[in-house]
PDB file of C-alpha atoms in Angstrom:
ATOM      1  CA  ASN A   1       0.000   0.000   0.000  1.00  0.00           C
ATOM      2  CA  ARG A   2       2.991   2.337   0.284  1.00  0.00           C
ATOM      3  CA  MET A   3       3.183   2.690  -3.484  1.00  0.00           C
ATOM      4  CA  LEU A   4      -0.576   3.132  -3.761  1.00  0.00           C
ATOM      5  CA  LYS A   5      -0.441   6.042  -1.311  1.00  0.00           C
ATOM      6  CA  GLU A   6       1.224   8.062  -4.100  1.00  0.00           C
ATOM      7  CA  VAL A   7      -2.074   7.860  -6.009  1.00  0.00           C
ATOM      8  CA  VAL A   8      -3.806   9.967  -3.321  1.00  0.00           C
ATOM      9  CA  SER A   9      -0.850  12.335  -2.851  1.00  0.00           C
ATOM     10  CA  PRO A  10      -0.547  15.754  -4.553  1.00  0.00           C
ATOM     11  CA  GLY A  11      -0.074  15.149  -8.265  1.00  0.00           C
ATOM     12  CA  GLY A  12      -1.571  11.650  -8.056  1.00  0.00           C
ATOM     13  CA  THR A  13      -4.570  10.552 -10.109  1.00  0.00           C
ATOM     14  CA  ALA A  14      -6.742  10.573  -6.962  1.00  0.00           C
ATOM     15  CA  GLU A  15      -5.259  13.598  -5.235  1.00  0.00           C
ATOM     16  CA  LYS A  16      -8.798  14.793  -4.432  1.00  0.00           C
ATOM     17  CA  VAL A  17      -9.229  12.059  -1.812  1.00  0.00           C
ATOM     18  CA  ASN A  18      -9.698  13.903   1.466  1.00  0.00           C
ATOM     19  CA  CYS A  19     -10.081  11.738   4.542  1.00  0.00           C
ATOM     20  CA  GLY A  20      -8.363  13.962   7.078  1.00  0.00           C
ATOM     21  CA  ASP A  21      -6.084  11.970   9.384  1.00  0.00           C
ATOM     22  CA  ILE A  22      -7.150   8.600   7.943  1.00  0.00           C
ATOM     23  CA  GLU A  23      -4.437   7.019   5.808  1.00  0.00           C
ATOM     24  CA  VAL A  24      -5.631   6.001   2.348  1.00  0.00           C
ATOM     25  CA  ALA A  25      -4.085   4.119  -0.547  1.00  0.00           C
ATOM     26  CA  GLY A  26      -5.783   3.398  -3.843  1.00  0.00           C
ATOM     27  CA  LYS A  27      -5.936   2.983  -7.579  1.00  0.00           C
ATOM     28  CA  THR A  28      -7.914   4.842 -10.239  1.00  0.00           C
ATOM     29  CA  GLY A  29      -9.174   3.568 -13.552  1.00  0.00           C
ATOM     30  CA  THR A  30     -10.919   4.876 -16.654  1.00  0.00           C
ATOM     31  CA  ASP A  31     -12.152   3.125 -19.783  1.00  0.00           C
ATOM     32  CA  GLU A  32     -11.043   4.088 -23.299  1.00  0.00           C
ATOM     33  CA  SER A  33     -14.064   6.319 -23.865  1.00  0.00           C
ATOM     34  CA  GLY A  34     -13.609   8.202 -20.590  1.00  0.00           C
ATOM     35  CA  GLU A  35     -17.237   7.506 -19.705  1.00  0.00           C
ATOM     36  CA  ASN A  36     -16.527   5.119 -16.823  1.00  0.00           C
ATOM     37  CA  ASN A  37     -14.309   5.974 -13.878  1.00  0.00           C
ATOM     38  CA  TRP A  38     -13.266   3.972 -10.840  1.00  0.00           C
ATOM     39  CA  PHE A  39     -11.462   4.497  -7.608  1.00  0.00           C
ATOM     40  CA  VAL A  40     -10.640   1.558  -5.388  1.00  0.00           C
ATOM     41  CA  GLY A  41      -9.330   2.676  -2.028  1.00  0.00           C
ATOM     42  CA  VAL A  42      -8.229   1.105   1.204  1.00  0.00           C
ATOM     43  CA  THR A  43      -7.783   2.407   4.718  1.00  0.00           C
ATOM     44  CA  PRO A  44      -6.256   0.407   7.565  1.00  0.00           C
ATOM     45  CA  LYS A  45      -9.758  -0.856   8.426  1.00  0.00           C
ATOM     46  CA  TYR A  46     -11.952  -0.671   5.303  1.00  0.00           C
ATOM     47  CA  SER A  47     -11.896  -0.948   1.536  1.00  0.00           C
ATOM     48  CA  CYS A  48     -14.304   0.613  -0.927  1.00  0.00           C
ATOM     49  CA  SER A  49     -14.691   0.644  -4.696  1.00  0.00           C
ATOM     50  CA  VAL A  50     -16.508   3.496  -6.436  1.00  0.00           C
ATOM     51  CA  TRP A  51     -17.648   3.560 -10.049  1.00  0.00           C
ATOM     52  CA  HIS A  52     -19.432   6.345 -11.879  1.00  0.00           C
ATOM     53  CA  SER A  53     -20.313   7.028 -15.470  1.00  0.00           C
ATOM     54  CA  LEU A  54     -21.142   9.834 -17.864  1.00  0.00           C
ATOM     55  CA  ASN A  55     -19.318  12.573 -16.011  1.00  0.00           C
ATOM     56  CA  PRO A  56     -16.574  14.528 -17.759  1.00  0.00           C
ATOM     57  CA  SER A  57     -14.376  14.488 -14.655  1.00  0.00           C
ATOM     58  CA  ASN A  58     -13.470  11.637 -12.350  1.00  0.00           C
ATOM     59  CA  ILE A  59     -15.400  12.309  -9.137  1.00  0.00           C
ATOM     60  CA  ALA A  60     -14.911   8.786  -7.766  1.00  0.00           C
ATOM     61  CA  PRO A  61     -12.197   9.957  -5.302  1.00  0.00           C
ATOM     62  CA  GLU A  62     -14.566  12.526  -3.820  1.00  0.00           C
ATOM     63  CA  ILE A  63     -17.367   9.953  -3.514  1.00  0.00           C
ATOM     64  CA  PHE A  64     -14.919   7.561  -1.820  1.00  0.00           C
ATOM     65  CA  SER A  65     -13.936  10.318   0.637  1.00  0.00           C
ATOM     66  CA  ALA A  66     -17.552  10.998   1.581  1.00  0.00           C
ATOM     67  CA  ILE A  67     -18.212   7.291   2.198  1.00  0.00           C
ATOM     68  CA  VAL A  68     -15.037   6.715   4.230  1.00  0.00           C
ATOM     69  CA  ASN A  69     -15.520   9.864   6.307  1.00  0.00           C
ATOM     70  CA  ASN A  70     -19.088   8.798   7.144  1.00  0.00           C
ATOM     71  CA  VAL A  71     -18.009   5.260   8.068  1.00  0.00           C
ATOM     72  CA  TYR A  72     -15.209   6.504  10.327  1.00  0.00           C
ATOM     73  CA  GLN A  73     -17.523   9.077  11.897  1.00  0.00           C
ATOM     74  CA  ALA A  74     -19.861   6.224  12.821  1.00  0.00           C
ATOM     75  CA  ASN A  75     -16.908   4.180  14.146  1.00  0.00           C
ATOM     76  CA  PRO A  76     -14.398   6.720  15.534  1.00  0.00           C
ATOM     77  CA  SER A  77     -12.269   4.069  17.259  1.00  0.00           C
ATOM     78  CA  ALA A  78     -11.446   2.332  13.948  1.00  0.00           C
ATOM     79  CA  VAL A  79      -7.742   2.136  13.097  1.00  0.00           C
ATOM     80  CA  LYS A  80      -6.635   5.134  11.011  1.00  0.00           C
ATOM     81  CA  ASN A  81      -2.971   4.382  10.314  1.00  0.00           C
ATOM     82  CA  PHE A  82      -1.347   1.537   8.429  1.00  0.00           C
ATOM     83  CA  THR A  83       1.069  -0.710  10.295  1.00  0.00           C
ATOM     84  CA  TYR A  84       4.216  -1.504   8.352  1.00  0.00           C
ATOM     85  CA  LYS A  85       6.513  -4.457   8.818  1.00  0.00           C
ATOM     86  CA  SER A  86      10.219  -3.878   9.174  1.00  0.00           C
ATOM     87  CA  GLY A  87      12.685  -5.177   6.645  1.00  0.00           C
ATOM     88  CA  LEU A  88      12.004  -2.712   3.843  1.00  0.00           C
ATOM     89  CA  SER A  89      14.320  -0.024   2.556  1.00  0.00           C
ATOM     90  CA  THR A  90      13.132   3.157   0.878  1.00  0.00           C
ATOM     91  CA  VAL A  91      15.220   3.734  -2.237  1.00  0.00           C
ATOM     92  CA  ALA A  92      15.211   6.497  -4.856  1.00  0.00           C
ATOM     93  CA  TYR A  93      15.302   4.658  -8.174  1.00  0.00           C
ATOM     94  CA  CYS A  94      15.705   5.651 -11.820  1.00  0.00           C
ATOM     95  CA  THR A  95      12.430   5.017 -13.647  1.00  0.00           C
ATOM     96  CA  GLU A  96      14.305   4.312 -16.878  1.00  0.00           C
ATOM     97  CA  THR A  97      16.441   1.468 -15.524  1.00  0.00           C
ATOM     98  CA  GLY A  98      14.722   0.446 -12.292  1.00  0.00           C
ATOM     99  CA  LYS A  99      18.079   0.721 -10.555  1.00  0.00           C
ATOM    100  CA  MET A 100      19.134   2.949  -7.658  1.00  0.00           C
ATOM    101  CA  ALA A 101      19.211   6.562  -8.832  1.00  0.00           C
ATOM    102  CA  LYS A 102      22.353   8.635  -9.016  1.00  0.00           C
ATOM    103  CA  SER A 103      23.007  12.295  -9.861  1.00  0.00           C
ATOM    104  CA  GLY A 104      22.577  11.900 -13.650  1.00  0.00           C
ATOM    105  CA  CYS A 105      19.133  10.272 -13.463  1.00  0.00           C
ATOM    106  CA  THR A 106      16.310  12.622 -14.452  1.00  0.00           C
ATOM    107  CA  LEU A 107      13.164  10.577 -13.727  1.00  0.00           C
ATOM    108  CA  ILE A 108      13.300   9.409 -10.123  1.00  0.00           C
ATOM    109  CA  ARG A 109      10.696   7.812  -7.847  1.00  0.00           C
ATOM    110  CA  LEU A 110      10.773   6.309  -4.375  1.00  0.00           C
ATOM    111  CA  GLY A 111      10.362   2.577  -4.105  1.00  0.00           C
ATOM    112  CA  TYR A 112      10.249   0.040  -1.312  1.00  0.00           C
ATOM    113  CA  PHE A 113      12.541  -2.946  -1.496  1.00  0.00           C
ATOM    114  CA  ALA A 114      13.337  -5.880   0.760  1.00  0.00           C
ATOM    115  CA  ARG A 115      16.696  -5.100   2.339  1.00  0.00           C
ATOM    116  CA  ASN A 116      18.231  -8.128   0.630  1.00  0.00           C
ATOM    117  CA  ASN A 117      16.875  -7.037  -2.789  1.00  0.00           C
ATOM    118  CA  VAL A 118      17.868  -3.358  -3.103  1.00  0.00           C
ATOM    119  CA  PRO A 119      18.728  -2.602  -6.756  1.00  0.00           C
ATOM    120  CA  SER A 120      22.266  -1.823  -7.851  1.00  0.00           C
ATOM    121  CA  LEU A 121      23.301   1.680  -8.921  1.00  0.00           C
ATOM    122  CA  CYS A 122      21.991   2.969 -12.268  1.00  0.00           C
ATOM    123  CA  ASP A 123      24.442   2.132 -15.022  1.00  0.00           C
ATOM    124  CA  ARG A 124      22.902   4.300 -17.754  1.00  0.00           C
ATOM    125  CA  HIS A 125      23.318   7.840 -16.380  1.00  0.00           C
TER     126      HIS A 125
END
């Protein structure tokens, strides 16, 4: 879910998700015609899938937010933060090679790797 949290972060395809202090991760989807939109989201306690059609903009993230906020309001003691296992390393990687980024890499993302499977240094830049 760490990677799917980028979807609801600023610049993500579901950046309009607004659930306050509740952690959310998710995935958006649209068909070829743009007439059907989805958002599938998870919180530490619940999951919800939203579909809508015939709307020029994808409002599924906002619908998801309304549902999740109402559910958590009805159950305020529900867990709001994800629990992560140890053993992962956060690594900046080059999106062109999939290897650990270095100063010459221009397209860089953060990834999560098992400590025994961290990629080697980018050999293209």
